[in-house]
Coordinates of N, CA, C and O in Angstrom, one line a residue:
M84 N 75.5 148.7 189.6 CA 75.7 148.8 188.3 C 75.0 148.1 187.6 O 73.9 147.1 187.7
T85 N 74.3 148.7 186.5 CA 73.2 149.0 186.0 C 73.5 148.0 184.3 O 74.3 148.3 183.8
E86 N 73.2 147.1 184.2 CA 72.9 146.2 182.9 C 72.4 147.2 181.8 O 71.3 147.5 181.9
P87 N 73.2 146.8 180.7 CA 72.5 146.9 179.4 C 70.9 146.9 178.9 O 71.0 146.0 179.4
P88 N 70.4 147.7 178.7 CA 68.8 146.7 178.6 C 69.6 145.8 177.1 O 70.0 145.8 176.7
T89 N 68.4 144.6 177.1 CA 68.7 143.3 176.6 C 67.7 143.3 175.4 O 67.4 142.5 174.8
G90 N 67.2 144.3 175.3 CA 66.1 144.3 174.1 C 66.5 144.8 172.5 O 67.6 145.3 172.4
D91 N 65.8 144.9 171.9 CA 65.9 144.8 170.4 C 65.9 146.7 170.3 O 65.0 147.7 171.0
P92 N 67.3 146.9 169.5 CA 67.5 148.4 169.6 C 66.2 149.0 168.9 O 65.8 150.4 169.1
A93 N 65.7 148.5 167.7 CA 64.5 148.7 167.3 C 62.8 149.3 167.8 O 62.1 150.0 167.3
A94 N 63.3 148.2 168.8 CA 61.6 148.4 169.9 C 61.5 149.9 170.4 O 62.0 150.3 170.7
P95 N 59.8 150.1 170.6 CA 60.3 151.5 171.1 C 60.5 151.8 172.6 O 60.9 150.3 173.3
A96 N 60.9 152.3 173.1 CA 61.3 152.6 174.4 C 60.7 152.9 175.6 O 59.1 152.8 175.3
G97 N 61.3 152.1 176.1 CA 60.5 151.7 177.4 C 59.7 150.4 177.2 O 59.1 149.6 178.2
S98 N 59.8 149.5 176.5 CA 59.4 147.9 176.5 C 60.4 147.5 176.6 O 61.7 147.7 176.5
T99 N 60.3 146.6 177.7 CA 61.1 145.7 178.2 C 60.8 144.4 177.8 O 61.6 143.4 178.6
A100 N 60.4 144.0 176.9 CA 60.7 142.7 176.4 C 61.6 142.1 176.2 O 62.6 142.3 175.5
A101 N 61.7 141.3 176.2 CA 62.7 140.2 175.8 C 62.7 139.6 174.9 O 62.2 138.9 174.5
T102 N 63.9 139.9 174.1 CA 64.2 138.7 172.8 C 65.2 138.0 172.8 O 66.5 138.8 173.8
P103 N 65.5 137.0 172.5 CA 66.4 136.2 172.5 C 67.6 137.0 171.5 O 67.5 137.2 170.8
S104 N 68.8 136.5 172.1 CA 70.1 136.8 171.5 C 70.3 135.8 170.8 O 70.5 134.2 171.3
V105 N 71.2 136.0 169.6 CA 71.0 135.2 168.9 C 73.2 134.9 168.3 O 73.7 136.0 168.7
P106 N 73.5 134.0 169.0 CA 75.2 134.0 169.5 C 75.6 134.2 168.0 O 75.1 133.3 166.6
R107 N 76.5 135.0 168.0 CA 77.6 135.3 166.7 C 78.4 134.3 166.1 O 79.3 133.7 167.5
Q108 N 78.4 133.4 164.9 CA 79.3 132.5 164.6 C 80.3 132.9 163.6 O 80.4 133.8 162.7
D109 N 82.0 132.3 164.1 CA 82.3 132.7 162.8 C 82.4 131.8 161.2 O 82.0 131.0 160.8
P110 N 82.3 133.3 160.1 CA 82.1 132.4 158.9 C 82.1 131.7 158.7 O 82.3 130.8 157.8
S111 N 83.6 131.1 158.7 CA 85.0 130.1 158.1 C 84.5 129.0 158.9 O 85.0 127.7 158.5
A112 N 83.5 129.2 160.6 CA 83.2 127.8 161.3 C 81.5 127.0 160.9 O 81.7 125.9 160.8
I113 N 81.4 127.5 159.4 CA 80.4 127.1 158.7 C 80.6 126.0 157.8 O 81.6 126.4 156.9
P114 N 80.0 124.6 157.6 CA 80.4 123.6 156.7 C 80.1 124.4 155.7 O 78.8 124.8 155.2
P115 N 80.9 123.4 154.9 CA 80.3 123.9 153.5 C 78.9 122.7 152.8 O 78.6 122.1 153.5
P116 N 78.5 123.5 151.8 CA 77.2 123.0 151.3 C 77.4 121.6 150.9 O 78.7 121.1 150.7
P117 N 76.4 120.4 151.0 CA 77.0 119.3 150.7 C 77.5 118.5 149.3 O 76.7 119.9 148.6
A118 N 77.9 118.4 148.7 CA 78.6 117.8 147.2 C 77.5 117.4 146.4 O 76.3 116.5 146.8
G119 N 77.5 117.8 145.3 CA 76.3 117.6 144.3 C 76.6 115.6 143.9 O 77.7 115.2 144.8
Y120 N 75.4 114.9 144.0 CA 75.9 113.3 143.4 C 76.4 113.2 142.1 O 77.3 114.2 141.3
P121 N 77.7 112.3 142.4 CA 78.1 112.4 141.1 C 77.5 111.8 139.9 O 76.1 111.3 139.8
P122 N 78.3 112.5 138.8 CA 78.0 111.7 137.5 C 77.3 110.0 137.3 O 77.6 109.3 138.1
Y123 N 76.0 110.1 137.1 CA 75.6 108.9 136.6 C 76.7 107.7 135.7 O 76.5 108.0 134.3
E124 N 76.9 106.7 136.2 CA 77.8 106.1 135.0 C 76.8 104.6 135.2 O 76.6 104.0 136.1
G125 N 76.8 104.4 133.5 CA 75.9 103.3 133.6 C 77.0 102.2 133.7 O 77.3 102.3 134.5
P126 N 76.6 100.6 133.7 CA 76.4 99.2 134.2 C 78.2 99.7 133.6 O 78.1 99.9 131.9
E127 N 78.9 98.9 133.9 CA 80.4 99.0 133.6 C 80.1 97.6 132.1 O 79.8 96.6 132.0
A128 N 80.7 98.4 130.9 CA 80.8 97.4 129.7 C 82.1 96.1 130.1 O 82.4 96.5 131.0
P129 N 81.3 95.3 129.6 CA 82.1 94.0 129.6 C 83.7 93.8 129.2 O 83.3 94.7 128.4
R130 N 84.5 93.8 129.7 CA 86.0 93.7 129.0 C 86.1 93.0 128.1 O 85.9 92.0 128.0
R131 N 87.0 93.1 127.0 CA 87.5 92.2 126.0 C 88.7 91.6 127.0 O 89.4 91.9 127.1
K132 N 88.8 90.7 126.0 CA 89.8 89.7 126.7 C 91.4 89.3 125.7 O 90.8 89.6 124.3
R133 N 92.2 89.6 126.4 CA 93.3 90.2 125.7 C 93.3 89.4 124.6 O 93.9 89.7 123.6
G134 N 93.3 87.9 125.1 CA 93.6 86.5 124.1 C 92.8 86.8 122.8 O 93.2 86.6 121.4
V135 N 91.5 87.4 122.4 CA 90.8 87.5 121.3 C 91.1 88.3 120.5 O 91.1 88.3 119.0
V136 N 91.8 89.6 121.0 CA 92.4 90.6 120.4 C 93.4 89.8 120.3 O 94.2 90.1 118.5
V137 N 94.8 89.8 121.0 CA 95.8 88.8 120.1 C 95.5 87.9 119.0 O 95.8 88.0 118.1
A138 N 94.4 86.8 119.1 CA 94.2 85.7 117.9 C 93.9 86.4 117.0 O 94.1 86.3 115.6
S139 N 92.7 87.4 116.9 CA 92.1 88.2 116.0 C 93.4 89.4 115.0 O 93.3 88.9 113.4
I140 N 94.1 89.6 115.4 CA 95.3 90.5 115.1 C 96.2 89.3 114.3 O 96.7 89.7 112.8
A141 N 96.8 88.3 114.9 CA 97.4 87.3 114.4 C 96.8 86.3 113.0 O 97.4 86.1 112.0
L142 N 95.4 86.3 113.3 CA 95.0 85.8 111.8 C 94.9 86.7 110.7 O 95.0 86.2 109.7
A143 N 94.5 87.8 111.1 CA 94.6 89.2 110.1 C 96.0 89.0 109.2 O 95.9 88.9 107.8
V144 N 96.9 89.0 110.1 CA 98.4 88.5 109.6 C 98.5 87.8 109.1 O 99.5 88.1 107.7
I145 N 98.3 86.8 109.3 CA 98.3 85.4 108.3 C 97.7 85.5 106.8 O 98.0 85.1 105.9
L146 N 96.4 86.2 107.6 CA 95.5 85.9 105.9 C 96.2 86.9 104.8 O 96.3 86.5 103.6
V147 N 96.7 87.9 105.3 CA 97.5 88.8 104.4 C 98.8 88.4 103.8 O 99.4 88.6 102.8
L148 N 99.5 87.6 104.7 CA 101.2 86.3 104.1 C 100.5 85.8 103.2 O 100.9 85.5 102.4
C149 N 99.0 85.1 103.6 CA 99.1 84.1 102.6 C 98.8 84.4 100.9 O 98.7 84.0 100.2
A150 N 97.3 85.4 101.1 CA 97.4 86.3 100.1 C 98.0 86.6 99.4 O 98.5 86.2 98.2
G151 N 99.1 87.6 100.1 CA 100.2 88.2 99.5 C 101.4 86.9 98.3 O 101.6 86.5 97.0
G152 N 101.4 85.8 99.3 CA 102.5 84.5 99.0 C 101.7 84.1 97.7 O 102.1 83.7 96.5
G153 N 100.4 83.9 97.7 CA 99.4 83.3 96.8 C 99.5 84.0 95.1 O 99.6 83.5 94.5
V154 N 99.5 85.4 95.8 CA 99.8 86.7 94.5 C 101.1 85.8 93.5 O 101.2 86.6 93.0
A155 N 102.2 86.5 94.8 CA 103.6 86.1 94.2 C 103.7 84.9 93.4 O 104.5 84.7 92.2
A156 N 103.3 83.8 93.8 CA 103.4 82.2 93.3 C 102.8 83.1 92.0 O 103.0 82.2 91.1
F157 N 101.2 83.0 91.6 CA 100.4 83.4 90.7 C 101.3 83.8 89.5 O 101.6 83.3 88.2
L158 N 102.1 85.0 89.9 CA 102.7 86.2 89.4 C 104.0 85.6 88.5 O 104.3 85.4 87.2
A159 N 104.5 84.2 89.7 CA 106.1 84.1 89.0 C 105.5 82.6 88.5 O 106.0 82.3 87.5
L160 N 104.7 82.2 88.5 CA 103.9 80.5 87.4 C 103.5 80.8 86.2 O 103.4 80.3 85.0
R161 N 102.7 82.1 86.4 CA 102.1 82.9 84.8 C 103.4 82.7 83.9 O 102.9 82.5 82.7
T162 N 104.3 83.7 84.0 CA 105.7 83.5 82.9 C 106.1 82.6 82.8 O 106.9 82.3 82.1
A163 N 105.9 81.3 83.9 CA 107.0 80.3 82.8 C 106.3 79.0 82.3 O 104.8 79.8 81.8
E164 N 107.6 79.1 81.4 CA 107.3 78.1 80.3 C 106.3 77.0 80.1 O 106.9 76.7 81.5
T165 N 105.2 76.6 79.5 CA 104.3 75.4 79.6 C 104.5 74.5 78.6 O 104.8 75.5 77.3
G166 N 105.5 73.5 78.4 CA 105.4 72.8 77.0 C 107.1 72.7 77.2 O 107.5 72.9 78.0
E167 N 107.5 72.6 76.2 CA 108.5 71.9 76.0 C 109.1 73.1 74.6 O 110.9 73.2 74.5
G168 N 108.8 73.5 73.6 CA 109.4 74.8 72.5 C 109.9 73.6 71.4 O 109.9 72.3 71.9
A169 N 110.3 74.1 70.8 CA 110.7 73.5 69.5 C 112.2 73.0 69.9 O 112.8 73.6 70.7
K170 N 112.4 72.2 68.8 CA 114.0 71.4 69.2 C 115.2 72.7 68.6 O 116.2 72.9 68.9
E171 N 114.4 73.3 67.3 CA 115.6 74.2 66.6 C 114.8 75.4 66.6 O 113.4 75.5 66.2
P172 N 115.7 76.3 66.5 CA 114.9 77.9 66.2 C 113.7 78.2 64.7 O 112.7 78.5 64.9
T173 N 114.2 77.7 63.8 CA 113.6 77.7 62.5 C 112.4 76.6 62.3 O 111.0 77.5 62.5
A174 N 112.4 75.8 63.4 CA 110.8 75.2 63.4 C 110.2 75.5 64.8 O 108.9 75.6 64.2
A175 N 110.7 76.7 66.0 CA 109.3 77.1 66.5 C 109.0 78.7 65.7 O 107.9 78.5 65.5
V176 N 109.8 79.0 64.7 CA 108.8 80.1 63.6 C 108.5 78.9 62.3 O 107.3 79.7 62.7
E177 N 108.5 78.2 62.3 CA 107.8 77.2 61.3 C 106.5 77.0 62.1 O 105.1 77.2 60.9
E178 N 106.7 76.4 63.2 CA 105.5 76.5 64.2 C 103.9 77.2 64.4 O 103.1 77.6 64.1
F179 N 105.2 78.8 65.0 CA 104.6 79.8 64.7 C 103.3 80.3 63.3 O 102.3 80.4 63.2
L180 N 104.6 80.4 62.5 CA 103.5 80.3 61.1 C 102.8 79.6 60.7 O 101.1 79.8 59.6
N181 N 102.8 78.5 61.3 CA 101.2 77.6 60.6 C 100.1 78.0 61.2 O 98.9 77.8 60.8
A182 N 100.1 77.9 62.4 CA 99.4 78.8 63.4 C 98.5 79.8 63.4 O 97.2 79.9 62.8
V183 N 99.4 80.4 62.5 CA 98.4 82.0 62.6 C 98.7 82.1 61.2 O 97.2 82.6 60.9
Y184 N 99.0 82.0 60.1 CA 98.5 81.8 58.8 C 97.7 80.6 58.2 O 96.7 80.7 57.4
K185 N 97.9 79.5 58.8 CA 97.0 78.1 58.0 C 96.0 77.9 58.9 O 95.1 77.5 58.3
D186 N 96.4 77.8 60.1 CA 95.5 77.2 61.2 C 94.5 78.2 61.8 O 93.2 78.3 62.3
R187 N 95.3 79.5 61.6 CA 94.7 80.7 62.0 C 93.9 80.6 63.3 O 92.3 80.5 64.0
D188 N 94.8 79.7 64.3 CA 94.5 79.4 65.8 C 95.5 80.2 67.1 O 96.3 80.2 66.9
A189 N 94.3 81.5 67.4 CA 95.3 82.5 68.1 C 95.8 81.6 69.4 O 97.1 81.8 70.3
G190 N 94.8 80.5 69.8 CA 95.4 79.7 71.0 C 96.7 79.2 71.0 O 97.2 78.8 71.9
R191 N 96.8 78.3 70.0 CA 97.9 78.0 69.4 C 99.0 78.7 69.6 O 100.3 78.2 70.0
A192 N 99.1 80.0 68.7 CA 100.3 80.5 67.9 C 100.5 81.2 69.6 O 101.8 81.5 69.7
A193 N 99.5 81.7 70.6 CA 100.0 82.0 72.1 C 100.7 81.1 72.2 O 101.7 81.1 73.1
A194 N 100.6 79.6 72.3 CA 101.6 78.5 73.2 C 102.7 78.8 72.7 O 103.6 77.7 72.9
L195 N 102.9 78.8 71.4 CA 104.8 78.6 71.0 C 105.6 80.2 71.4 O 106.5 80.3 70.4
V196 N 104.8 81.3 71.9 CA 105.2 82.3 71.8 C 106.0 82.6 73.9 O 105.2 81.9 74.3
C197 N 107.0 83.1 73.9 CA 107.7 82.8 75.2 C 107.0 84.1 76.3 O 105.7 84.5 75.6
S198 N 106.8 83.3 77.2 CA 105.8 84.1 78.3 C 106.0 85.8 78.6 O 105.3 86.1 78.9
A199 N 107.7 86.5 78.2 CA 107.9 87.7 78.4 C 107.1 88.6 77.5 O 106.8 89.7 77.6
S200 N 106.9 87.8 76.6 CA 106.2 88.5 75.1 C 104.5 88.0 74.8 O 104.0 88.2 74.0
R201 N 104.2 86.8 75.9 CA 103.1 87.0 75.4 C 102.0 87.2 76.0 O 101.5 87.6 76.7
D202 N 101.1 87.7 74.8 CA 99.9 88.7 75.1 C 99.0 88.0 74.0 O 99.1 88.5 72.6
D203 N 98.3 87.7 74.8 CA 96.9 87.3 73.7 C 95.7 88.2 73.0 O 95.4 88.0 71.8
E204 N 96.1 89.1 73.4 CA 95.4 90.0 73.1 C 95.9 90.5 71.7 O 95.4 90.8 70.0
K205 N 97.1 90.8 71.6 CA 97.7 91.2 70.3 C 97.9 89.6 69.3 O 98.1 90.2 67.8
I206 N 98.3 89.1 70.1 CA 98.3 87.9 69.2 C 96.6 87.2 68.0 O 96.7 87.1 67.0
A207 N 95.8 87.2 69.0 CA 94.4 87.4 69.0 C 94.2 88.4 67.4 O 93.5 87.9 66.5
A208 N 94.7 89.3 67.6 CA 94.5 90.6 66.8 C 95.1 90.2 65.4 O 94.4 90.5 64.0
K209 N 96.3 89.7 65.5 CA 96.9 89.3 64.2 C 96.0 88.2 63.5 O 96.5 88.2 62.1
V210 N 95.7 87.3 64.1 CA 95.0 86.1 63.3 C 94.0 86.8 62.7 O 93.5 86.1 61.7
A211 N 93.1 87.6 63.7 CA 91.8 88.3 62.8 C 91.7 89.1 61.9 O 91.6 89.2 60.6
E212 N 93.6 89.8 62.0 CA 93.7 90.2 60.5 C 93.7 89.4 58.9 O 93.5 89.7 58.3
V213 N 94.3 88.4 59.6 CA 94.9 87.1 58.5 C 93.3 87.0 57.8 O 93.0 86.4 57.2
E214 N 92.6 86.1 58.8 CA 91.1 86.2 58.9 C 90.2 87.3 58.1 O 89.9 87.3 57.2
K215 N 90.6 88.6 58.1 CA 89.9 89.3 57.5 C 90.2 89.5 55.6 O 90.0 89.7 55.1
Y216 N 91.9 88.9 55.8 CA 92.6 89.2 54.5 C 91.6 87.8 53.5 O 91.3 87.8 52.6
A217 N 91.8 86.8 54.3 CA 90.9 85.3 54.2 C 89.3 85.7 53.3 O 89.1 85.3 52.2
A218 N 89.0 86.9 54.1 CA 87.1 87.5 54.1 C 87.4 88.3 52.7 O 86.1 88.3 51.7
E219 N 88.3 89.0 52.3 CA 88.2 90.0 51.6 C 88.5 89.8 50.0 O 88.3 90.2 49.2
Y220 N 89.8 89.2 50.4 CA 90.5 88.2 49.1 C 89.6 86.9 48.3 O 89.0 85.9 49.3
Q221 N 90.0 86.7 47.1 CA 88.9 85.5 46.6 C 90.2 84.2 46.5 O 91.2 84.5 46.1
N222 N 89.9 83.6 47.4 CA 90.8 82.5 48.1 C 92.3 82.8 48.1 O 93.1 82.1 47.4
P223 N 92.3 83.5 49.3 CA 94.4 83.9 49.5 C 94.9 82.3 50.4 O 94.0 81.5 50.8
R224 N 96.0 82.5 49.2 CA 96.7 80.8 50.2 C 98.2 81.7 50.8 O 98.4 82.8 50.0
F225 N 98.8 81.6 52.0 CA 99.3 82.2 52.4 C 100.4 80.9 52.5 O 100.4 79.3 52.8
R226 N 101.8 81.9 51.7 CA 103.1 80.6 51.9 C 104.2 81.7 52.3 O 104.1 82.7 52.1
W227 N 105.6 79.8 52.9 CA 106.8 81.3 52.9 C 107.8 80.5 52.6 O 108.0 79.7 52.5
S228 N 109.1 81.5 52.6 CA 110.1 81.1 52.3 C 110.3 80.0 54.0 O 110.3 80.4 54.5
A229 N 111.3 79.2 53.3 CA 111.8 78.5 54.5 C 113.1 79.5 55.6 O 113.2 80.0 55.4
P230 N 112.2 79.1 56.7 CA 112.9 80.3 57.9 C 114.6 79.6 57.9 O 114.7 78.5 57.9
R231 N 115.0 81.2 57.8 CA 116.8 81.3 57.9 C 117.4 81.6 59.4 O 116.8 83.0 59.2
V232 N 118.1 81.5 59.5 CA 118.8 81.4 61.0 C 120.1 82.6 60.8 O 120.7 82.0 59.9
D233 N 120.0 83.3 60.8 CA 120.5 84.2 60.3 C 121.7 85.0 61.6 O 122.8 85.3 61.1
N234 N 121.7 84.9 63.0 CA 122.3 85.5 63.9 C 121.8 84.1 65.1 O 120.9 84.4 65.4
Q235 N 122.8 83.7 65.6 CA 122.6 83.2 67.2 C 123.5 83.0 67.7 O 124.9 82.6 67.5
T236 N 123.4 83.4 68.9 CA 124.6 83.7 70.3 C 123.6 82.7 71.2 O 122.7 83.2 71.9
G237 N 124.2 81.6 71.6 CA 123.6 80.5 72.9 C 122.2 80.5 72.8 O 121.8 79.6 71.8
D238 N 121.5 81.0 73.9 CA 120.5 80.9 73.6 C 119.1 81.6 73.2 O 118.4 82.0 73.7
R239 N 120.0 82.5 72.4 CA 119.0 83.9 71.5 C 119.2 83.6 70.0 O 120.7 83.5 69.2
A240 N 118.0 83.5 69.0 CA 118.2 83.6 67.6 C 117.6 84.6 67.2 O 116.7 84.6 67.2
T241 N 118.4 85.1 65.8 CA 117.4 86.0 64.9 C 117.2 85.1 63.7 O 118.0 84.3 62.9
V242 N 115.9 84.9 63.4 CA 115.0 84.1 62.1 C 114.4 85.4 61.4 O 113.5 85.6 61.3
T243 N 115.0 84.7 59.5 CA 113.8 85.7 58.8 C 113.2 84.6 58.1 O 113.4 83.4 58.0
T244 N 112.4 85.2 57.3 CA 111.5 84.3 56.2 C 110.9 85.6 55.5 O 111.2 87.0 56.0
K245 N 109.7 85.0 54.7 CA 109.2 86.1 54.2 C 107.6 85.3 53.3 O 107.6 84.6 52.8
V246 N 107.0 86.1 53.8 CA 105.2 85.1 54.0 C 104.7 86.0 52.7 O 104.6 87.2 52.1
T247 N 104.1 85.4 51.7 CA 103.3 85.5 50.2 C 101.8 85.2 50.6 O 102.3 84.0 50.4
M248 N 101.1 85.9 50.0 CA 100.4 86.0 49.7 C 99.8 86.1 49.1 O 99.9 86.4 47.8
T249 N 99.2 84.8 47.7 CA 98.4 85.0 46.6 C 96.5 84.8 46.5 O 96.3 83.8 47.5
T250 N 96.1 84.8 45.6 CA 94.5 85.2 45.8 C 94.7 84.1 43.8 O 95.8 83.9 42.8
T251 N 93.4 83.9 44.1 CA 92.8 82.6 42.3 C 92.9 83.8 41.5 O 93.1 83.3 40.1
D252 N 92.4 85.0 41.4 CA 92.6 86.0 40.5 C 93.8 86.8 40.4 O 94.1 87.8 39.9
E253 N 95.2 86.1 40.8 CA 96.3 86.3 40.4 C 96.5 87.6 41.3 O 97.7 89.0 40.8
K254 N 96.4 87.7 42.4 CA 97.0 89.0 43.2 C 98.0 88.1 44.0 O 98.0 87.1 44.5
F255 N 99.6 89.0 44.5 CA 99.8 88.5 45.3 C 100.6 89.7 46.0 O 100.7 90.8 46.3
A256 N 100.7 89.6 47.4 CA 101.4 90.8 48.3 C 102.4 89.8 49.1 O 102.7 88.2 49.3
D257 N 104.0 90.3 49.3 CA 105.4 89.7 50.2 C 105.3 90.2 51.6 O 105.4 92.0 51.2
L258 N 105.5 89.6 52.3 CA 105.8 90.0 53.6 C 106.9 89.6 54.3 O 107.2 88.6 54.8
P259 N 108.0 90.5 54.4 CA 108.9 90.1 55.5 C 109.2 90.2 56.7 O 108.7 91.0 57.6
L260 N 109.5 89.1 57.8 CA 109.7 89.0 59.0 C 110.9 88.7 59.1 O 111.2 87.6 58.9
R261 N 111.0 89.0 60.9 CA 111.7 88.9 61.0 C 111.7 88.4 62.7 O 111.1 89.3 63.6
F262 N 112.1 87.2 63.4 CA 112.1 87.2 64.6 C 112.9 86.5 65.4 O 113.9 86.4 65.1
T263 N 112.7 87.1 66.4 CA 113.6 86.3 67.4 C 113.3 85.7 68.3 O 112.1 85.6 69.0
V264 N 114.2 84.5 68.4 CA 113.7 83.3 69.3 C 114.4 83.2 70.2 O 115.6 83.2 70.3
V265 N 114.0 82.7 71.5 CA 115.2 82.3 72.7 C 114.5 80.9 73.1 O 113.9 80.6 73.0
K266 N 115.8 80.4 73.7 CA 116.0 79.0 74.0 C 115.6 78.9 75.6 O 116.5 79.2 76.3
K267 N 114.6 78.3 76.4 CA 114.6 78.1 77.7 C 114.5 76.7 78.0 O 115.5 76.2 77.7
T268 N 113.2 76.1 77.3 CA 112.7 75.1 77.9 C 113.1 73.9 76.5 O 112.3 72.9 75.9
G269 N 113.3 74.9 75.4 CA 112.7 74.5 73.8 C 113.1 75.9 73.5 O 113.3 77.0 73.9
W270 N 112.6 76.0 72.1 CA 112.7 77.4 71.3 C 111.4 78.2 71.3 O 110.7 77.4 70.7
W271 N 111.3 79.3 71.9 CA 110.1 80.3 71.8 C 110.4 81.1 71.1 O 110.9 82.1 71.0
V272 N 109.4 81.4 70.0 CA 108.9 82.8 69.6 C 108.6 84.2 70.1 O 108.3 84.2 71.1
C273 N 109.8 84.9 70.1 CA 109.9 86.3 71.1 C 109.6 87.9 71.0 O 108.8 88.8 71.2
E274 N 109.7 87.2 69.6 CA 109.4 88.5 68.9 C 109.5 88.8 67.7 O 109.8 87.7 66.9
V275 N 108.1 89.4 66.8 CA 108.2 89.3 65.1 C 108.0 90.8 65.0 O 107.5 91.8 65.4
A276 N 108.7 91.1 63.7 CA 108.9 91.9 63.2 C 109.3 92.5 61.5 O 109.3 91.4 60.9

């Protein structure tokens, strides 16, 4: 028997040159190409300690609570009455009238007003109004009738009086006033109408 020629089929006929044969392999037997390099990860970041985080949060909470407590204390104490107040409702009104019309002292007048109604700007505006009258008219004088308690129930009273302004050139004006005074650590003016 004769063996088939082992040459290249594309080789010219009659040539007997032997060419090495390449063994055929199964394509699934070829190993996959090598995997790429893993992505570059820089040096590992330093880890935070859990204690530092917990301490920071605790400190923040304590600061918020202290600030809130301080604000609450300020607001509570700001409205507290300072001083003793007047012994009688009429005495509270008399002192207030003296502070506004004779002394023209807004600070002293404010110290006679109950904390719930204390408005330094309004009191200062009233004193400025009295000073304006004093500048406009010739030597104005202010006097008032004796304050009279019209109604008193426990720690609240209504006191009335009439303020009269007179000038040296014989001009005058009357202003009836009604005060609401309350008793806390003493009697305090709370409303003027």
